[in-house]
Amino acid sequence: MILKFAQLLFGGPVKNSLNGFEFASYTKVEDLIEDLDFSTIVCVDGALADRKGNEEILLALKKLRQAKYGYITPVFFADSLNNLNLFVDGAEMSAEEMLRKGSRIYTNLKGINLGKNCEETDLRLLTFFYSRGQSYRALPKLFPHTDAIYEYPEISLLLQSNLTIDLVSNASWELQSKEKENNGGSSLLKMLSLTSQGLIEKGKLIERIRLCPHCQSGYLNYIDRCTLCGSIDFEKRKMIHCFTCSHIAPQEEFKEGMRLACPKCNSILRHIGTDYDRPVESYLCNSCNERFIEPEVYAECLNCRKKSLPENLIVRQIYEYRLSEKGERAVKMGQIDFKIELFDEQQNMLMPYFCHISDWLLKMRQRYLDAEFSLIYLNIKGLKMIEENVGRECLVNIVQELAERIRSMVRFTDLTTNSSEDTFWILLPRTSAQGGDILAARLMELEKLIMIDEKSIARIECHSVQIPKEYVGKENATMLFINQYEAARRE
Ligand SMILES: [Zn+2]
Ligand SMILES: [Zn+2]
Ligand SMILES: [Zn+2]
């Protein structure tokens, strides 16, 4: 493969790291994009070190990553550009190094239909992951002034992201507030969505942040207050507990010259442990005089001003991400198979295990009258059509919402499995037929969630079922029952 260098010049002094190699020079990214193909290595040179210079480069990178060929193009900076380095494949490298790294990227992409994969955002992202090799990890970077607080710089470029140079250089509020127009969404939310589809996988956990449950802002002020009256006016005080009369008060009130004397019963307190001790309550409210061990803490959102208890804040784990096997398959096939995942990995088990446990419960039911259990059959039809009408991104959101609602209805001890792409089974231990019917009816109601318009209708079919007596004693009774049950529905 013959690779070619393209030098993208800005107005500053040029380092010319490509000397000795053949290259074409451009001063406009649009011209470079015209000439771009799947053999170009871009080297950005002549960067102006000021804000405007950096802004021009960020804009040029965004344009490049939106271009048909530019989404996987190896890009390097001749000089280090601090915060911007995270957006490209390297900085301050020799031409040989750039060539080596660039050629590895193109080698990785052999056999991939890059023209086709560029047509869809998710596939572009996955192809980018794929092109950077197996050991590639999308790394989160803290940008404190962005909505999501963390972004994945390289990925954000592919998303038409709203990252501006001021956000990237952690500049102040005023500078960023006016620039919010072309919002391609946060790369962090995109990572979450791709993970929920199994297309990428979590790597190392990097950070954990807490967000306001009302507006998802991360700008929180933690306030502690008196557990009784809610006042924030309290102090940490050294307390003394008089053994003679059980009076508890701040140490100052016991002071009598050099001695300690109880202000209530006048006992002289000489020995700690015999005459007095220090109680664990060490905070004293100046408003209501209540003593307490720990103040109550709540978080006030500096954005929407709503107050939340810490346990109600949204906890978001910030991970590194890598391409999954499923994602790799999507890149190679040039299409993403969307599978509905209604249940958590922890609860969802493979069909044979599910059936095994159900068989065991069946035997238990035979022996003990109160060992009843129910199965729920859940089938969702028509999602393919919704996808065609409203696009996959929207479908993914619908299914995520659906999954969340279903998970909230299912108990932790209930087990789930899927027998096919659109058919799920739930096993409800210690649940009567009647209890099963109630849950089934509630699940049916979720159908409203997946009605988009008259053209895009999906159907949820849901029944509570009991494995009939005649199956008891048969080998693989549950599997047999499920197969026959589903076959009867298909007819
Ligand atoms: Zn006393
Ligand atoms: Zn108080
Ligand atoms: Zn808020």
Coordinates of C-alpha atoms and ligand atoms in Angstrom, one line a residue:
M1 CA 0.0 0.0 0.0
I2 CA 1.4 3.4 -0.9
L3 CA 0.5 6.1 1.5
K4 CA 0.7 9.8 0.9
F5 CA 1.3 12.7 3.3
A6 CA -0.9 15.7 3.3
Q7 CA 0.3 18.7 5.2
L8 CA -2.4 21.0 6.5
L9 CA -0.9 24.4 7.2
F10 CA -2.1 27.1 9.5
G11 CA -0.8 30.6 9.8
G12 CA 2.1 30.0 12.3
P13 CA 5.7 29.0 11.9
V14 CA 6.1 25.7 10.2
K15 CA 8.1 22.9 11.7
N16 CA 8.3 20.8 8.5
S17 CA 8.7 17.4 10.0
L18 CA 7.9 15.9 6.6
N19 CA 11.1 17.1 5.1
G20 CA 12.7 14.4 2.9
F21 CA 9.3 12.9 2.2
E22 CA 6.9 13.6 -0.6
F23 CA 3.8 15.6 0.5
A24 CA 1.1 17.9 -0.7
S25 CA 0.4 21.1 1.2
Y26 CA -3.0 22.6 1.9
T27 CA -4.0 25.8 3.7
K28 CA -7.7 25.0 3.6
V29 CA -9.1 21.8 5.1
E30 CA -11.8 21.8 2.4
D31 CA -9.2 21.5 -0.3
L32 CA -7.5 18.7 1.6
I33 CA -10.9 16.9 1.9
E34 CA -11.3 17.1 -1.9
D35 CA -8.0 15.2 -2.4
L36 CA -8.5 12.8 0.5
D37 CA -8.7 9.1 -0.1
F38 CA -8.0 5.9 2.0
S39 CA -4.2 6.3 1.7
T40 CA -3.7 9.8 3.1
I41 CA -1.9 10.7 6.3
V42 CA -2.5 14.2 7.5
C43 CA 0.1 16.3 9.4
V44 CA -1.1 19.5 10.9
D45 CA 1.7 22.1 10.9
G46 CA 2.1 25.9 11.5
A47 CA -0.3 25.9 14.4
L48 CA -0.8 29.3 16.0
A49 CA -0.6 28.9 19.7
D50 CA -3.4 31.3 20.6
R51 CA -7.1 30.6 21.2
K52 CA -8.0 31.5 17.6
G53 CA -5.4 29.3 16.2
N54 CA -6.5 26.3 18.3
E55 CA -10.1 27.0 17.4
E56 CA -9.3 26.8 13.7
I57 CA -7.6 23.5 14.1
L58 CA -10.4 22.0 16.1
L59 CA -12.9 23.1 13.4
A60 CA -10.7 21.7 10.7
L61 CA -10.5 18.4 12.6
K62 CA -14.3 18.3 12.9
K63 CA -14.7 18.9 9.2
L64 CA -12.1 16.2 8.4
R65 CA -13.8 13.6 10.6
Q66 CA -17.2 14.3 8.9
A67 CA -15.8 13.8 5.5
K68 CA -16.4 10.6 3.6
Y69 CA -12.8 9.5 3.7
G70 CA -11.7 11.6 6.6
Y71 CA -13.4 9.6 9.4
I72 CA -10.6 7.1 9.8
T73 CA -7.7 9.2 8.3
P74 CA -4.5 9.1 10.5
V75 CA -3.9 12.7 11.8
F76 CA -0.8 14.0 13.5
F77 CA 0.3 17.3 14.9
A78 CA 3.8 18.5 13.9
D79 CA 4.0 20.2 17.3
S80 CA 2.3 19.4 20.6
L81 CA -0.9 21.4 21.1
N82 CA -1.7 20.5 24.7
N83 CA -5.4 19.7 25.1
L84 CA -5.8 19.2 21.4
N85 CA -3.3 16.3 21.2
L86 CA -6.0 14.0 22.6
F87 CA -8.1 14.5 19.4
V88 CA -5.5 13.0 17.1
D89 CA -3.2 10.0 16.6
G90 CA 0.0 11.7 17.8
A91 CA 2.0 14.8 18.1
E92 CA 5.7 15.7 17.6
M93 CA 6.5 12.5 15.8
S94 CA 9.0 12.0 13.1
A95 CA 7.8 11.4 9.6
E96 CA 8.9 7.8 9.9
E97 CA 6.9 7.3 13.0
M98 CA 3.8 8.9 11.4
L99 CA 4.2 6.7 8.4
R100 CA 4.5 3.6 10.6
K101 CA 1.5 4.4 12.7
G102 CA -0.5 5.5 9.7
S103 CA 0.3 2.4 7.7
R104 CA -0.8 0.3 10.7
I105 CA -4.1 2.0 10.7
Y106 CA -4.7 1.3 7.0
T107 CA -3.4 -2.3 7.3
N108 CA -6.0 -2.9 10.1
L109 CA -8.7 -1.7 7.7
K110 CA -7.9 -4.2 4.9
G111 CA -11.0 -5.9 3.7
I112 CA -13.3 -3.4 5.3
N113 CA -15.8 -1.6 3.1
L114 CA -15.0 1.9 4.3
G115 CA -17.2 3.7 1.8
K116 CA -20.2 1.7 3.1
N117 CA -19.3 2.0 6.8
C118 CA -19.1 5.7 6.6
E119 CA -22.7 6.1 5.9
E120 CA -23.9 5.6 9.4
T121 CA -22.7 7.3 12.5
D122 CA -22.5 4.3 14.8
L123 CA -20.7 2.3 12.1
R124 CA -18.3 5.1 11.6
L125 CA -17.4 5.2 15.2
L126 CA -17.0 1.4 15.4
T127 CA -14.9 1.5 12.3
F128 CA -12.7 4.1 13.9
F129 CA -12.2 1.9 16.9
Y130 CA -11.4 -1.0 14.6
S131 CA -8.9 1.0 12.6
R132 CA -6.9 1.9 15.6
G133 CA -6.2 -1.7 16.4
Q134 CA -7.1 -4.3 19.1
S135 CA -5.3 -2.5 21.9
Y136 CA -7.1 0.8 21.2
R137 CA -9.1 2.2 24.1
A138 CA -11.3 5.3 23.8
L139 CA -10.1 7.4 26.8
P140 CA -12.3 9.8 28.7
K141 CA -11.0 13.2 29.3
L142 CA -12.3 15.7 31.9
F143 CA -13.7 18.8 30.4
P144 CA -15.3 20.4 33.4
H145 CA -17.4 22.9 31.5
T146 CA -19.2 20.5 29.2
D147 CA -22.6 19.1 30.0
A148 CA -21.4 15.6 30.4
I149 CA -18.2 16.6 32.3
Y150 CA -16.3 13.8 30.6
E151 CA -15.9 13.4 26.8
Y152 CA -14.0 11.0 24.6
P153 CA -12.1 13.5 22.4
E154 CA -11.5 11.4 19.3
I155 CA -15.1 10.1 19.4
S156 CA -16.6 13.5 19.9
L157 CA -15.1 14.6 16.6
L158 CA -16.9 11.9 14.8
L159 CA -20.2 12.9 16.3
Q160 CA -20.3 16.6 15.2
S161 CA -19.8 17.3 18.8
N162 CA -20.5 20.6 20.5
L163 CA -17.0 20.7 22.0
T164 CA -15.6 24.2 21.4
I165 CA -12.1 25.3 21.9
D166 CA -13.1 27.1 25.1
L167 CA -14.6 24.0 26.5
V168 CA -11.5 22.0 25.5
S169 CA -9.1 24.5 27.1
N170 CA -11.3 24.6 30.2
A171 CA -12.0 28.3 29.7
S172 CA -14.6 30.2 31.6
W173 CA -18.3 30.2 31.5
E174 CA -19.0 33.3 29.5
L175 CA -16.9 32.1 26.6
Q176 CA -18.8 28.8 26.1
S177 CA -22.4 29.8 26.8
K178 CA -22.9 31.4 23.4
E179 CA -21.7 28.4 21.4
K180 CA -24.2 25.6 21.7
E181 CA -25.6 25.3 18.2
N182 CA -24.3 22.2 16.3
N183 CA -25.0 19.7 19.0
G184 CA -24.2 16.2 17.8
G185 CA -24.6 14.9 21.4
S186 CA -22.1 14.0 23.9
S187 CA -19.6 11.2 23.2
L188 CA -20.2 9.9 26.7
L189 CA -23.8 9.3 26.1
K190 CA -22.9 7.7 22.8
M191 CA -20.5 5.3 24.6
L192 CA -23.3 4.3 27.0
S193 CA -25.7 3.7 24.1
L194 CA -23.1 1.6 22.2
T195 CA -22.3 -0.4 25.3
S196 CA -26.0 -1.2 25.9
Q197 CA -26.1 -2.6 22.4
G198 CA -23.0 -4.7 23.2
L199 CA -21.0 -3.0 20.3
I200 CA -18.3 -1.8 22.6
E201 CA -17.1 -2.9 26.0
K202 CA -16.1 -1.3 29.2
G203 CA -12.4 -1.3 30.0
K204 CA -10.8 0.2 33.1
L205 CA -13.0 2.2 35.4
I206 CA -11.5 5.7 35.4
E207 CA -13.8 7.9 37.5
R208 CA -17.2 8.0 39.2
I209 CA -19.2 11.2 39.1
R210 CA -22.6 12.2 40.5
L211 CA -25.2 14.2 38.6
C212 CA -28.3 16.1 39.5
P213 CA -31.3 13.7 39.0
H214 CA -33.4 16.6 37.7
C215 CA -31.2 18.2 35.1
Q216 CA -28.1 15.9 34.9
S217 CA -25.8 18.7 35.8
G218 CA -22.6 17.8 37.6
Y219 CA -22.4 21.2 39.3
L220 CA -23.4 20.2 42.8
N221 CA -22.8 21.9 46.1
Y222 CA -22.9 19.6 49.0
I223 CA -24.5 21.2 52.0
D224 CA -24.6 19.7 55.5
R225 CA -27.3 20.7 57.9
C226 CA -28.8 20.1 61.4
T227 CA -30.6 16.8 61.4
L228 CA -33.5 18.3 63.5
C229 CA -34.3 21.8 62.2
G230 CA -32.3 21.8 58.9
S231 CA -30.3 24.8 59.8
I232 CA -26.8 25.1 58.3
D233 CA -25.7 27.0 61.3
F234 CA -24.0 24.4 63.5
E235 CA -20.6 23.8 64.9
K236 CA -18.4 20.9 65.8
R237 CA -17.9 21.1 69.6
K238 CA -16.1 19.1 72.2
M239 CA -18.9 17.7 74.4
I240 CA -18.9 16.4 77.9
H241 CA -21.3 14.0 79.5
C242 CA -21.6 14.2 83.3
F243 CA -22.0 10.8 84.9
T244 CA -23.6 12.1 88.1
C245 CA -26.6 13.8 86.4
S246 CA -26.3 12.7 82.7
H247 CA -26.1 16.3 81.6
I248 CA -24.5 16.7 78.1
A249 CA -23.1 20.1 77.0
P250 CA -20.2 21.6 75.2
Q251 CA -16.9 21.5 77.2
E252 CA -16.8 25.3 77.7
E253 CA -19.9 25.2 79.9
F254 CA -18.1 22.8 82.2
K255 CA -15.0 25.0 82.6
E256 CA -14.6 26.5 86.1
G257 CA -11.1 28.0 86.0
M258 CA -8.7 25.1 85.6
R259 CA -11.3 22.5 86.7
L260 CA -14.3 20.9 85.0
A261 CA -17.5 21.3 86.9
C262 CA -21.0 20.3 85.8
P263 CA -23.1 23.4 85.3
K264 CA -26.2 21.5 86.3
C265 CA -25.3 19.4 89.4
N266 CA -22.1 21.2 90.3
S267 CA -20.1 17.9 90.6
I268 CA -16.4 18.3 90.0
L269 CA -15.4 16.1 87.1
R270 CA -11.9 14.8 87.7
H271 CA -11.5 11.5 85.9
I272 CA -12.6 10.7 82.4
G273 CA -14.3 7.3 82.5
T274 CA -15.2 7.6 86.2
D275 CA -16.7 11.1 86.5
Y276 CA -17.5 11.9 82.9
D277 CA -16.9 10.9 79.3
R278 CA -17.1 12.4 75.8
P279 CA -20.3 11.4 74.0
V280 CA -20.1 10.7 70.2
E281 CA -22.4 13.5 69.4
S282 CA -20.1 16.3 68.6
Y283 CA -22.1 18.8 66.6
L284 CA -24.3 21.4 68.2
C285 CA -26.9 23.4 66.2
N286 CA -26.8 27.1 66.9
S287 CA -30.4 27.4 65.9
C288 CA -32.2 24.7 67.8
N289 CA -29.4 23.4 70.2
E290 CA -29.8 19.9 68.9
R291 CA -26.7 17.7 69.3
F292 CA -25.9 15.2 66.6
I293 CA -23.2 12.8 65.5
E294 CA -23.2 13.5 61.8
P295 CA -25.0 16.4 60.0
E296 CA -27.4 15.5 57.2
V297 CA -25.9 16.0 53.8
Y298 CA -27.7 17.0 50.7
A299 CA -26.6 18.2 47.3
E300 CA -27.9 21.4 45.8
C301 CA -27.6 21.6 42.0
L302 CA -26.0 24.9 41.0
N303 CA -27.7 24.7 37.7
C304 CA -31.4 24.0 38.5
R305 CA -31.1 24.8 42.3
K306 CA -33.0 21.7 43.2
K307 CA -31.9 19.8 46.3
S308 CA -31.3 16.1 46.4
L309 CA -30.2 13.5 48.9
P310 CA -26.8 12.0 47.9
E311 CA -28.4 8.6 47.4
N312 CA -30.8 10.0 44.8
L313 CA -28.1 11.5 42.6
I314 CA -27.4 9.8 39.4
V315 CA -24.1 7.9 39.6
R316 CA -22.2 7.7 36.4
Q317 CA -19.1 5.5 36.0
I318 CA -16.6 6.8 33.6
Y319 CA -14.8 3.9 31.8
E320 CA -12.3 3.4 29.0
Y321 CA -14.0 1.6 26.1
R322 CA -12.8 -0.9 23.6
L323 CA -14.5 -2.5 20.6
S324 CA -16.4 -5.7 21.4
E325 CA -16.5 -8.9 19.3
K326 CA -20.0 -7.9 18.2
G327 CA -18.8 -4.5 17.2
E328 CA -16.0 -6.0 15.2
R329 CA -18.4 -8.2 13.4
A330 CA -20.5 -5.1 12.6
V331 CA -17.5 -3.4 11.1
K332 CA -16.7 -6.4 9.0
M333 CA -20.3 -6.9 7.9
G334 CA -20.9 -3.2 7.3
Q335 CA -24.1 -3.4 9.4
I336 CA -25.1 -3.4 13.0
D337 CA -27.5 -6.2 14.0
F338 CA -29.7 -4.8 16.6
K339 CA -30.7 -7.2 19.3
I340 CA -33.2 -6.3 21.9
E341 CA -31.7 -6.7 25.4
L342 CA -34.5 -6.4 27.9
F343 CA -32.8 -7.8 30.9
D344 CA -29.6 -7.3 32.9
E345 CA -26.8 -9.6 32.2
Q346 CA -27.0 -10.7 35.9
Q347 CA -30.6 -11.8 35.6
N348 CA -30.6 -13.0 32.0
M349 CA -29.4 -16.5 31.6
L350 CA -28.8 -18.9 28.8
M351 CA -31.8 -21.0 27.9
P352 CA -30.5 -24.4 29.1
Y353 CA -29.8 -23.0 32.6
F354 CA -33.1 -21.3 32.7
C355 CA -34.9 -24.6 31.8
H356 CA -32.8 -26.5 34.3
I357 CA -33.9 -24.4 37.2
S358 CA -37.5 -24.5 36.0
D359 CA -37.4 -28.3 35.8
W360 CA -36.1 -28.4 39.3
L361 CA -39.0 -26.1 40.5
L362 CA -41.4 -28.4 38.6
K363 CA -40.2 -31.3 40.7
M364 CA -40.4 -29.3 43.9
R365 CA -44.0 -28.4 43.0
Q366 CA -44.7 -32.0 42.6
R367 CA -43.6 -32.7 46.2
Y368 CA -44.6 -29.6 48.1
L369 CA -48.0 -28.1 47.5
D370 CA -46.9 -24.5 48.2
A371 CA -43.9 -24.6 45.9
E372 CA -45.7 -22.9 43.1
F373 CA -44.1 -20.9 40.3
S374 CA -45.1 -19.2 37.1
L375 CA -43.6 -18.5 33.7
I376 CA -44.2 -15.5 31.6
Y377 CA -44.0 -15.5 27.9
L378 CA -43.2 -12.1 26.4
N379 CA -43.0 -11.5 22.7
I380 CA -42.4 -8.2 20.9
K381 CA -43.3 -7.8 17.3
G382 CA -42.8 -5.1 14.8
L383 CA -39.6 -3.5 16.0
K384 CA -38.0 -3.9 12.6
M385 CA -40.7 -1.8 11.1
I386 CA -40.2 0.9 13.7
E387 CA -36.5 0.9 12.9
E388 CA -37.3 1.4 9.2
N389 CA -39.7 4.3 10.0
V390 CA -37.8 6.2 12.7
G391 CA -34.2 5.0 12.5
R392 CA -32.2 2.8 14.7
E393 CA -31.1 5.5 17.1
C394 CA -34.7 6.1 18.0
L395 CA -35.5 2.4 18.3
V396 CA -32.5 1.9 20.6
N397 CA -33.9 4.6 22.9
I398 CA -37.3 3.0 22.9
V399 CA -36.0 -0.4 23.7
Q400 CA -33.8 1.0 26.4
E401 CA -36.8 2.7 28.0
L402 CA -38.8 -0.5 27.6
A403 CA -36.0 -2.5 29.2
E404 CA -35.7 -0.2 32.1
R405 CA -39.5 -0.3 32.8
I406 CA -39.6 -4.1 32.6
R407 CA -36.5 -4.4 34.9
S408 CA -38.2 -2.3 37.4
M409 CA -41.2 -4.6 37.4
V410 CA -39.2 -7.8 37.7
R411 CA -38.0 -8.9 41.1
F412 CA -34.3 -9.6 41.7
T413 CA -35.1 -13.3 42.2
D414 CA -37.0 -13.6 38.9
L415 CA -34.9 -15.2 36.2
T416 CA -35.1 -14.3 32.5
T417 CA -33.9 -15.8 29.2
N418 CA -34.6 -15.2 25.6
S419 CA -35.6 -18.1 23.3
S420 CA -35.2 -15.9 20.2
E421 CA -34.5 -12.4 19.2
D422 CA -37.9 -11.0 20.1
T423 CA -39.1 -13.6 22.6
F424 CA -38.4 -13.6 26.3
W425 CA -39.3 -15.8 29.2
I426 CA -39.5 -14.8 32.8
L427 CA -39.5 -17.3 35.7
L428 CA -41.3 -16.2 38.8
P429 CA -40.5 -18.4 41.8
R430 CA -43.1 -18.7 44.5
T431 CA -45.7 -17.0 42.3
S432 CA -49.2 -18.3 41.8
A433 CA -51.0 -18.3 38.4
Q434 CA -52.9 -15.3 39.7
G435 CA -49.7 -13.4 40.6
G436 CA -48.3 -14.2 37.1
D437 CA -51.4 -12.9 35.5
I438 CA -51.1 -9.6 37.3
L439 CA -47.5 -9.1 36.1
A440 CA -48.4 -10.1 32.6
A441 CA -51.1 -7.6 32.4
R442 CA -48.8 -4.8 33.6
L443 CA -46.2 -5.8 31.0
M444 CA -48.8 -5.7 28.3
E445 CA -49.5 -2.1 29.2
L446 CA -46.0 -1.1 28.1
E447 CA -47.2 -1.5 24.6
K448 CA -48.1 2.2 24.8
L449 CA -44.4 3.0 25.1
I450 CA -43.6 1.5 21.7
M451 CA -46.4 3.2 19.8
I452 CA -44.8 6.0 17.8
D453 CA -47.4 6.8 15.2
E454 CA -50.0 4.8 13.2
K455 CA -47.3 3.6 10.8
S456 CA -44.9 2.4 13.5
I457 CA -46.7 0.0 15.8
A458 CA -45.1 -2.8 17.7
R459 CA -47.0 -5.3 19.6
I460 CA -46.3 -6.9 23.0
E461 CA -47.8 -10.3 23.6
C462 CA -47.5 -11.4 27.1
H463 CA -49.0 -14.4 29.0
S464 CA -48.5 -16.0 32.4
V465 CA -48.3 -19.7 31.9
Q466 CA -48.1 -22.8 34.2
I467 CA -46.3 -25.8 32.9
P468 CA -49.1 -28.4 32.7
K469 CA -49.0 -31.6 34.9
E470 CA -48.4 -33.9 32.0
Y471 CA -44.9 -32.5 31.5
V472 CA -43.8 -33.5 35.0
G473 CA -41.4 -36.4 34.9
K474 CA -40.5 -35.9 31.3
E475 CA -36.9 -35.2 30.5
N476 CA -36.2 -31.5 29.7
A477 CA -39.8 -30.8 30.6
T478 CA -39.4 -27.0 30.4
M479 CA -37.6 -26.9 27.1
L480 CA -40.1 -29.2 25.6
F481 CA -43.0 -27.1 27.0
I482 CA -41.5 -23.8 25.7
N483 CA -40.8 -25.2 22.2
Q484 CA -44.4 -26.5 21.9
Y485 CA -45.8 -23.4 23.3
E486 CA -44.0 -21.2 20.9
A487 CA -44.7 -23.4 18.0
A488 CA -48.4 -23.2 18.7
R489 CA -48.2 -19.4 18.7
R490 CA -46.4 -19.3 15.4
E491 CA -49.2 -21.2 13.7
Ligands
ZN1 ZN -23.9 16.9 86.3
ZN2 ZN -31.1 22.7 64.5
ZN3 ZN -30.1 20.2 38.5

